[in-house]
PDB file of C-alpha atoms in Angstrom:
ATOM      1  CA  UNK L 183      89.841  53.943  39.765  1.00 66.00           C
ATOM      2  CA  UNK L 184      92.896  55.810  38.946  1.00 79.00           C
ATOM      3  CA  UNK L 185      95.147  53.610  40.373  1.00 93.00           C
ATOM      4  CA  UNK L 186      98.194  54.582  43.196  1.00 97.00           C
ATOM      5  CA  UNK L 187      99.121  57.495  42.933  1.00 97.00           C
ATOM      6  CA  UNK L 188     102.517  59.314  43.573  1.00 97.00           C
ATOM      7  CA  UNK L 189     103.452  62.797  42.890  1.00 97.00           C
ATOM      8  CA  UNK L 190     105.891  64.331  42.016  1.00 97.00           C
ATOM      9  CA  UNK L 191     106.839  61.781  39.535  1.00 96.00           C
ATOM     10  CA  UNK L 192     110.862  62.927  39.335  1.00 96.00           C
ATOM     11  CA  UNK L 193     112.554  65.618  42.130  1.00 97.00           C
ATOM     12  CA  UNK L 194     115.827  67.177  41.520  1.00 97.00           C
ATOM     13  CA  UNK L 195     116.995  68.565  45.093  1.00 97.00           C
ATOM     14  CA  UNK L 196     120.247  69.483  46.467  1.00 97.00           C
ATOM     15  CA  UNK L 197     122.125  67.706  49.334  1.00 97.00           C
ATOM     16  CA  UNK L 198     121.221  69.046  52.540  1.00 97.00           C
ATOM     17  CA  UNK L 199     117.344  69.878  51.204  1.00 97.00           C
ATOM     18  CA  UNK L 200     114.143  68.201  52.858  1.00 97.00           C
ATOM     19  CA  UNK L 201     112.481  66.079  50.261  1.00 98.00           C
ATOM     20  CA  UNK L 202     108.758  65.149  50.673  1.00 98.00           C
ATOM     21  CA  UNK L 203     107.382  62.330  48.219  1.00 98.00           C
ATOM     22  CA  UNK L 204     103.189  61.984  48.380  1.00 98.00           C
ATOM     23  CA  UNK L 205     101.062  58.962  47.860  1.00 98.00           C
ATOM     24  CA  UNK L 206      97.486  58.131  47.407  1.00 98.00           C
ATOM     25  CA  UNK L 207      96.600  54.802  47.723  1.00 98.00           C
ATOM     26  CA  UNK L 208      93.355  53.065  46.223  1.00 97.00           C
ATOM     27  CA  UNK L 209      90.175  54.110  48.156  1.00 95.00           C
ATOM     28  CA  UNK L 210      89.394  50.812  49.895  1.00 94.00           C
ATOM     29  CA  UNK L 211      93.031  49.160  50.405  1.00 95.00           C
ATOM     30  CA  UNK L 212      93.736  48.904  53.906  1.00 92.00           C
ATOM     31  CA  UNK L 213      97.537  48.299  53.388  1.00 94.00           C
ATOM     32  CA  UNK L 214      99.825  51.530  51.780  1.00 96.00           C
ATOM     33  CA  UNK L 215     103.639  50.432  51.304  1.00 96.00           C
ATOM     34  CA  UNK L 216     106.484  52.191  50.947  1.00 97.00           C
ATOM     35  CA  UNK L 217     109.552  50.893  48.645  1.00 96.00           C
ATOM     36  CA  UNK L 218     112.335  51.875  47.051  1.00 95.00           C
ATOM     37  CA  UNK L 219     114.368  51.009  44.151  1.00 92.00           C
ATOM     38  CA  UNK L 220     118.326  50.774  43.900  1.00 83.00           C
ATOM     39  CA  UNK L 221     120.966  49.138  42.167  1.00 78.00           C
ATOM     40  CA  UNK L 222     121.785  47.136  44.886  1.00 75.00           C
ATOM     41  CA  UNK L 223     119.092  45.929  46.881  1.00 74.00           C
ATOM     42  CA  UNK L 224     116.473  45.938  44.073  1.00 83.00           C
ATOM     43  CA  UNK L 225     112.928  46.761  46.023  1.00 90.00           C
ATOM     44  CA  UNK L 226     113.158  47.700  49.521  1.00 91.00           C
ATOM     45  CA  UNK L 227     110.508  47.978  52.041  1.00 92.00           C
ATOM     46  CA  UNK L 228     111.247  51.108  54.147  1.00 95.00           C
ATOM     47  CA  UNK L 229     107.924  50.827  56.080  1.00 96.00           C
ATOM     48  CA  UNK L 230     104.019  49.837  56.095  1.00 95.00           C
ATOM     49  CA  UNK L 231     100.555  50.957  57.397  1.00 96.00           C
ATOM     50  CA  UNK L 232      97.611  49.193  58.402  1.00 94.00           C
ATOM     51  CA  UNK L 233      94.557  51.285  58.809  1.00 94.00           C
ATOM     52  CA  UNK L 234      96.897  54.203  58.827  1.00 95.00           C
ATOM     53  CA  UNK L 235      99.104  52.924  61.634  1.00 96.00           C
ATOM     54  CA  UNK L 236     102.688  52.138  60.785  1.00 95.00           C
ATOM     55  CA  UNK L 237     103.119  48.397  61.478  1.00 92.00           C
ATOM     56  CA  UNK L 238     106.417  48.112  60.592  1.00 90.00           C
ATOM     57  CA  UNK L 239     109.171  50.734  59.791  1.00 92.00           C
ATOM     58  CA  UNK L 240     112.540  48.022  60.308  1.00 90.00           C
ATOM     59  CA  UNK L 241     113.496  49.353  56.766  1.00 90.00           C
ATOM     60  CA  UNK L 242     113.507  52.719  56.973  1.00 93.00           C
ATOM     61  CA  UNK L 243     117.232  53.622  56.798  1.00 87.00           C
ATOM     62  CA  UNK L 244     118.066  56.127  59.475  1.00 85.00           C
ATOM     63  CA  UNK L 245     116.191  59.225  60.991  1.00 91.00           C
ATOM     64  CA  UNK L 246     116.126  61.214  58.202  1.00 96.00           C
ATOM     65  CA  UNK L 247     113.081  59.475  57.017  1.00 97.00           C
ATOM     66  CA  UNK L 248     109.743  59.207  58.445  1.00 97.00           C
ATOM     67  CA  UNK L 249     106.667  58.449  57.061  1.00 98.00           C
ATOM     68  CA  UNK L 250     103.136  59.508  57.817  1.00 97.00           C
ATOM     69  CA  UNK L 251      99.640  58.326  56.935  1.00 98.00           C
ATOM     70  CA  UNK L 252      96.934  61.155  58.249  1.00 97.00           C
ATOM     71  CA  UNK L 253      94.528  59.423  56.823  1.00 95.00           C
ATOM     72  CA  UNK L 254      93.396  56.455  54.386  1.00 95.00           C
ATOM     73  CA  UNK L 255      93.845  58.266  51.409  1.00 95.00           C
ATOM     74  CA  UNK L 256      97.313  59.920  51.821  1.00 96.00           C
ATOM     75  CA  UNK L 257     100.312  59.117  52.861  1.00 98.00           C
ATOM     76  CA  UNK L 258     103.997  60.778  53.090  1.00 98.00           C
ATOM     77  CA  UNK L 259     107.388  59.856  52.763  1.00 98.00           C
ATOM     78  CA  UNK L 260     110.079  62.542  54.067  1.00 98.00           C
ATOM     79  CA  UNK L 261     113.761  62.801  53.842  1.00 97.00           C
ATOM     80  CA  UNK L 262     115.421  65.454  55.765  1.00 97.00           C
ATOM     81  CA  UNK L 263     118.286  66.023  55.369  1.00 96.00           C
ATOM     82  CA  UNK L 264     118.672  64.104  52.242  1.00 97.00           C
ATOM     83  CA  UNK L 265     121.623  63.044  50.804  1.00 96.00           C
ATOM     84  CA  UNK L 266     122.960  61.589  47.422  1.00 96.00           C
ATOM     85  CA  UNK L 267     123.316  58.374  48.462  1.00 94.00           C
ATOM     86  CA  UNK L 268     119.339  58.519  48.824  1.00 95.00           C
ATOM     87  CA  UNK L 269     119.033  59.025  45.313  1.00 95.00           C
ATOM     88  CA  UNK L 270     116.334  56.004  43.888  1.00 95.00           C
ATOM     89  CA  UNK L 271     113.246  55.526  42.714  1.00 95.00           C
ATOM     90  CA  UNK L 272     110.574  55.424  45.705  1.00 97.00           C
ATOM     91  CA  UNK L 273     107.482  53.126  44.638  1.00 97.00           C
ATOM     92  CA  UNK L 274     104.286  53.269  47.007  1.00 97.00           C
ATOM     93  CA  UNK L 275     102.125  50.355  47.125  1.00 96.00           C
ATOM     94  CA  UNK L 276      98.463  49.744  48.016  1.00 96.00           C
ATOM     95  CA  UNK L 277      96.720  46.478  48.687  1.00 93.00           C
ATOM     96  CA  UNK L 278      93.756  45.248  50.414  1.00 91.00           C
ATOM     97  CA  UNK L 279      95.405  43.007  52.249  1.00 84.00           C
ATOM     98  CA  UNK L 280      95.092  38.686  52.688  1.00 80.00           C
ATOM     99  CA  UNK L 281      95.534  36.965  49.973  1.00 81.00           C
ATOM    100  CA  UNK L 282      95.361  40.276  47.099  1.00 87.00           C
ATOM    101  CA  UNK L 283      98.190  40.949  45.528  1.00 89.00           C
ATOM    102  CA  UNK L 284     100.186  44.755  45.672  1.00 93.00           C
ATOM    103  CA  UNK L 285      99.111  47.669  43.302  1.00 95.00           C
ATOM    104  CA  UNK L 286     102.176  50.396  42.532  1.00 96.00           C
ATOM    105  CA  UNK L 287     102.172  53.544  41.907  1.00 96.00           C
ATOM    106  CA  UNK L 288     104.264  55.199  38.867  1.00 95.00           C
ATOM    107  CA  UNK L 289     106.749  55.934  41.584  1.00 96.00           C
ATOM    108  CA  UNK L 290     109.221  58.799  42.214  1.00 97.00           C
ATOM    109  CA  UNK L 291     112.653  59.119  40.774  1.00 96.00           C
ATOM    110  CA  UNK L 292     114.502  60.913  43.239  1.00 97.00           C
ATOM    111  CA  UNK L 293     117.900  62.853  42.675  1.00 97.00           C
ATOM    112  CA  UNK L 294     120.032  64.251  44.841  1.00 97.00           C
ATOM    113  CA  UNK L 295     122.970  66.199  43.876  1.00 97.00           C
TER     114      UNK L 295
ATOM    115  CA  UNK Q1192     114.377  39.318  56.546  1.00 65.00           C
ATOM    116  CA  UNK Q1193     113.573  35.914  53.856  1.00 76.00           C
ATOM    117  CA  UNK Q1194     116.101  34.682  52.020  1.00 85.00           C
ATOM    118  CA  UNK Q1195     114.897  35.259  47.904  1.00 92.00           C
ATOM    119  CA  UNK Q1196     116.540  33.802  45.265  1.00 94.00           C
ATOM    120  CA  UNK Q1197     116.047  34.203  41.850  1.00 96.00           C
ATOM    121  CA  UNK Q1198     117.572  32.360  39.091  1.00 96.00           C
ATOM    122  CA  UNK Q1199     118.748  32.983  36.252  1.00 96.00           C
ATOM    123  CA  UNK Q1200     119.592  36.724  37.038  1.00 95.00           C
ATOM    124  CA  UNK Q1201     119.254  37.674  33.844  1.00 96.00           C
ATOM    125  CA  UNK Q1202     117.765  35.407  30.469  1.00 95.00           C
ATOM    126  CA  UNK Q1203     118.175  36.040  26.602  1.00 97.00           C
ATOM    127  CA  UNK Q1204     115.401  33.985  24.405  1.00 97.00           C
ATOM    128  CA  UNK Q1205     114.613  33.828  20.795  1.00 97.00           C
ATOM    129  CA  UNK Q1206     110.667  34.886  20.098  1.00 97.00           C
ATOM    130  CA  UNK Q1207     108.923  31.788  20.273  1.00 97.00           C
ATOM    131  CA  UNK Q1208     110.973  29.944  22.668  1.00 97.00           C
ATOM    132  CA  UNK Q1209     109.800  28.716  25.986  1.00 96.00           C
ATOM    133  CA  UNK Q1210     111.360  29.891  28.699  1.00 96.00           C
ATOM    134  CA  UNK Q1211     111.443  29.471  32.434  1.00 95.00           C
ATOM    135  CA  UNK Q1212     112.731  30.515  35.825  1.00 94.00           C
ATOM    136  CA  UNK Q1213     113.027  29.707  39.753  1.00 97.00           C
ATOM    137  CA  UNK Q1214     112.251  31.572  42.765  1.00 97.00           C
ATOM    138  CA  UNK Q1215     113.532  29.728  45.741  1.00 96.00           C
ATOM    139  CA  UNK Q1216     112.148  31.060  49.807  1.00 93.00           C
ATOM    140  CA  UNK Q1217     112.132  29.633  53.014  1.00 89.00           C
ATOM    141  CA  UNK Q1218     109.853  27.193  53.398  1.00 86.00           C
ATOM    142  CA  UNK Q1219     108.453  27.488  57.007  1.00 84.00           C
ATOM    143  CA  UNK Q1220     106.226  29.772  57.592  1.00 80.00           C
ATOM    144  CA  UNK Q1221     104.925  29.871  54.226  1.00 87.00           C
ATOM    145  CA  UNK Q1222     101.693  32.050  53.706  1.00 89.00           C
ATOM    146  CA  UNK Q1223     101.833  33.191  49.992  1.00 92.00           C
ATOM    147  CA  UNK Q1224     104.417  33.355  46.858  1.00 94.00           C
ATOM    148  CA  UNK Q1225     103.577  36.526  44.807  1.00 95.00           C
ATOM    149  CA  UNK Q1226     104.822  36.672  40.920  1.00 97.00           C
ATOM    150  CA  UNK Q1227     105.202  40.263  39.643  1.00 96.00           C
ATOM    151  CA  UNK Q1228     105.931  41.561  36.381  1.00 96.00           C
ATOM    152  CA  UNK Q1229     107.773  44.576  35.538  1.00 94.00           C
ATOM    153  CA  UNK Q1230     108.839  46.675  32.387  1.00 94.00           C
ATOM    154  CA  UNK Q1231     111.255  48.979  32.136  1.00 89.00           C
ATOM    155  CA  UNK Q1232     109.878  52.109  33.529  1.00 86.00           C
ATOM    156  CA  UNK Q1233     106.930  51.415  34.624  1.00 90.00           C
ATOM    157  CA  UNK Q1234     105.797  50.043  37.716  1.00 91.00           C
ATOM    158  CA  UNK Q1235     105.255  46.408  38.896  1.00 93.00           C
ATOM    159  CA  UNK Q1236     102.152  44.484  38.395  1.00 94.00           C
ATOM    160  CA  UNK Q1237     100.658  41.930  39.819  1.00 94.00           C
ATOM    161  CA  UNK Q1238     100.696  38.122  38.073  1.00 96.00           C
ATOM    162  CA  UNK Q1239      99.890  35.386  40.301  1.00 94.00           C
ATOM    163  CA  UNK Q1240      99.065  34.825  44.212  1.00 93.00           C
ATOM    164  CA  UNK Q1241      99.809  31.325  45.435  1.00 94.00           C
ATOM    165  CA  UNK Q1242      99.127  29.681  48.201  1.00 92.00           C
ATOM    166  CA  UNK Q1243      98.668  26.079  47.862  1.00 93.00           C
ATOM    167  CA  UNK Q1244     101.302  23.622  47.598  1.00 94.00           C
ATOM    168  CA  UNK Q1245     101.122  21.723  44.332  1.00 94.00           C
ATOM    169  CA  UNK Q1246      99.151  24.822  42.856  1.00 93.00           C
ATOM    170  CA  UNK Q1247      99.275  26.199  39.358  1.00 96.00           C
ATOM    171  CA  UNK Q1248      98.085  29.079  37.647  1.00 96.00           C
ATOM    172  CA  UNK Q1249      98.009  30.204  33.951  1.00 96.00           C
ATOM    173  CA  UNK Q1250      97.625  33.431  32.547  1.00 94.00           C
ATOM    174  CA  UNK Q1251      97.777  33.484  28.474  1.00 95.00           C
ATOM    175  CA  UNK Q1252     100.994  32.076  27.657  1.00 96.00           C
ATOM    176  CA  UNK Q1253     102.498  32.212  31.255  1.00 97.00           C
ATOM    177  CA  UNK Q1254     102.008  29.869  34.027  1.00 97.00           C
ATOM    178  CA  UNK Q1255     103.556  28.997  37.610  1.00 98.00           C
ATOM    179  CA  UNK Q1256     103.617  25.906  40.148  1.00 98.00           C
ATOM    180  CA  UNK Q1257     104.077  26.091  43.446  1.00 97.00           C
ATOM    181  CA  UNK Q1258     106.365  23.854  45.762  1.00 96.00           C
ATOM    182  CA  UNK Q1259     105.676  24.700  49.355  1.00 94.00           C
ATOM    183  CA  UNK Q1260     107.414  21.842  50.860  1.00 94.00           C
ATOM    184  CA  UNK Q1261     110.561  21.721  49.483  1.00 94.00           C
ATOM    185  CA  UNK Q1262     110.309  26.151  48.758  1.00 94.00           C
ATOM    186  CA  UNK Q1263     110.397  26.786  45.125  1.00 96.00           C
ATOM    187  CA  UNK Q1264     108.415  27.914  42.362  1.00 97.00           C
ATOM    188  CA  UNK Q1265     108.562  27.941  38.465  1.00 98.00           C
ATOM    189  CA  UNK Q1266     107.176  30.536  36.009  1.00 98.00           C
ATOM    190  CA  UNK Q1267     106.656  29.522  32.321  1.00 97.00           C
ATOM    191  CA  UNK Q1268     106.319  31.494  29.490  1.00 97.00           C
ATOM    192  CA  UNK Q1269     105.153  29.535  26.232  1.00 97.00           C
ATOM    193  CA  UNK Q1270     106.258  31.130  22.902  1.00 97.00           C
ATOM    194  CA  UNK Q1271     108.163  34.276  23.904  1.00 97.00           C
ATOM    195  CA  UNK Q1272     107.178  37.227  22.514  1.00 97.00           C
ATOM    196  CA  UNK Q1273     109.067  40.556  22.662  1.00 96.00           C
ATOM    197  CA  UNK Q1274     106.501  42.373  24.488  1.00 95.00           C
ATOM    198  CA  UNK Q1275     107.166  39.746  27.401  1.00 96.00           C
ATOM    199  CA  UNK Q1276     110.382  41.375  28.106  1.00 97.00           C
ATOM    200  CA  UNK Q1277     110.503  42.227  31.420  1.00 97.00           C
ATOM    201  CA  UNK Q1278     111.867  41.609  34.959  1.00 96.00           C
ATOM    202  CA  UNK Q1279     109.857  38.980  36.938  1.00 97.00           C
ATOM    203  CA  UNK Q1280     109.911  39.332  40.431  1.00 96.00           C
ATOM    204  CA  UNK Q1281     108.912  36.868  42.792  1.00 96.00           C
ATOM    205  CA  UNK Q1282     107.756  37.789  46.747  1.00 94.00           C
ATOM    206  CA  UNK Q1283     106.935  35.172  49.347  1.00 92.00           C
ATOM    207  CA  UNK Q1284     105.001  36.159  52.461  1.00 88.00           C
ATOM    208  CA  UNK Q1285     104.825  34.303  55.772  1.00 80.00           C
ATOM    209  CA  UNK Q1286     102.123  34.499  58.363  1.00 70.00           C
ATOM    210  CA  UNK Q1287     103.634  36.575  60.818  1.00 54.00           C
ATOM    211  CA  UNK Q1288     102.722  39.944  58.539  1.00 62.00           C
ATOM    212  CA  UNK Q1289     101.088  41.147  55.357  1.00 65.00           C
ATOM    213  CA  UNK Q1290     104.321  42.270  54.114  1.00 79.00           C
ATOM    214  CA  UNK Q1291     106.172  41.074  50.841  1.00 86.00           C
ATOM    215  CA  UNK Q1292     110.134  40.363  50.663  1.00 88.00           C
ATOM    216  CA  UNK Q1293     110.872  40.582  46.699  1.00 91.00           C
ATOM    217  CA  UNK Q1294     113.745  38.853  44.983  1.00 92.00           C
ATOM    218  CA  UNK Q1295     115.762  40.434  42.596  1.00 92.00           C
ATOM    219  CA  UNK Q1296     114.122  39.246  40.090  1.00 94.00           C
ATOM    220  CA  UNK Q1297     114.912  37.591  36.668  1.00 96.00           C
ATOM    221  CA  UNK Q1298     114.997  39.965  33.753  1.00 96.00           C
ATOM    222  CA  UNK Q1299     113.811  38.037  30.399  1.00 97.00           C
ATOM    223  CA  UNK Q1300     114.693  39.918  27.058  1.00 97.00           C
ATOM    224  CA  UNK Q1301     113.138  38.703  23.936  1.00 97.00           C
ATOM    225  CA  UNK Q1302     114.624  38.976  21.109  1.00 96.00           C
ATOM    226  CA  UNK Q1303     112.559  39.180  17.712  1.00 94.00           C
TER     227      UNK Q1303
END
């Protein structure tokens, strides 16, 4: 298996741009998470699926994102509008749920200028 | 949200000293402690799932206990080695959800 993953590995957009960041979780894992990396806060979950369905999205920060899963083996994370202040690295997680611990992807370092 | 603490934030060892470090969580509702390790620029990965109060797991030179009742767990590291240097993150999980709260870790640098 080749793992989580996340594509593109670094983005370079402008303020004002929409940024979309792309997962694929492990073929199996019922769980895909959404996290991201700052300074501050250290790993932050912006929102979670189960069986595709968000379960809960209490971390996403504000309207500009939204996150979709189509189907088991993709998922998206959007920003539009984005802004500097989103700038981070975005990790997306996969897990099979219980007791099993997390698998990451490479995760996407995001910059906006 | 659970409270996550970590401690030390941040630990310099010698290679071949023992070392170890605290997560503290809430202690109701307590499901599972995760233990994560992760390097610089790479991605976490997964250590330990606990569950059981008094439990312990090893892995190689590193090991962790688990206090449910009182909320805390250790992680050991026997004999540092340089390539151990990393952040450790620890994540309990309570039964309401499948979802992890991380700490902020503890980030171990080994000297050689």
């Amino acid at each position: 298996d080749a793992g989580v993953i996340q594509s593109p590995r670094h983005e370079v957009t402008e303020m004002g741009q929409e940024v979309t960041l792309r997962c694929k979780p492990i073929s199996g894992h019922d769980y895909l998470f959404w996290y991201r990396q700052t300074m501050m806060r250290g790993l932050e979950l912006l929102i979670y699926f189960n069986n595709n369905v968000p379960i809960d999205d209490s971390g996403m920060p504000e309207d500009r994102f939204s996150a979709k899963m189509p189907n088991a083996s993709f998922s998206t994370l959007k920003i539009q509008p984005s802004e500097p202040r989103d700038s981070a690295v975005y990790f997306c997680a996969s897990s099979l749920g219980g007791n099993n611990g997390y698998t990451f992807g490479s995760g996407t370092r995001l910059t906006v200028v | 949200i659970l409270n996550v603490e970590q401690s030390p934030q941040s630990l310099h060892v010698q290679e071949g000293d023992s070392t170890n470090f605290t997560c503290s969580f809430p202690s109701s509702n307590f499901y599972a402690l995760h233990w994560y390790r992760w390097e610089t620029a790479k991605s976490p990965e997964a250590l330990f799932v606990m569950t059981l109060n008094g439990d312990e797991k090893k892995k190689g030179r590193i090991s962790a206990t688990l206090n449910t009742k009182e909320g805390y767990s250790y992680l050991y590291i026997k004999g540092s080695q340089p390539e151990d240097s990393a952040t450790y993150l620890c994540a309990p999980r309570v039964t309401s959800g499948s979802r992890l709260t991380f700490g902020e870790g503890t980030q171990l640098t080994v000297n050689p």
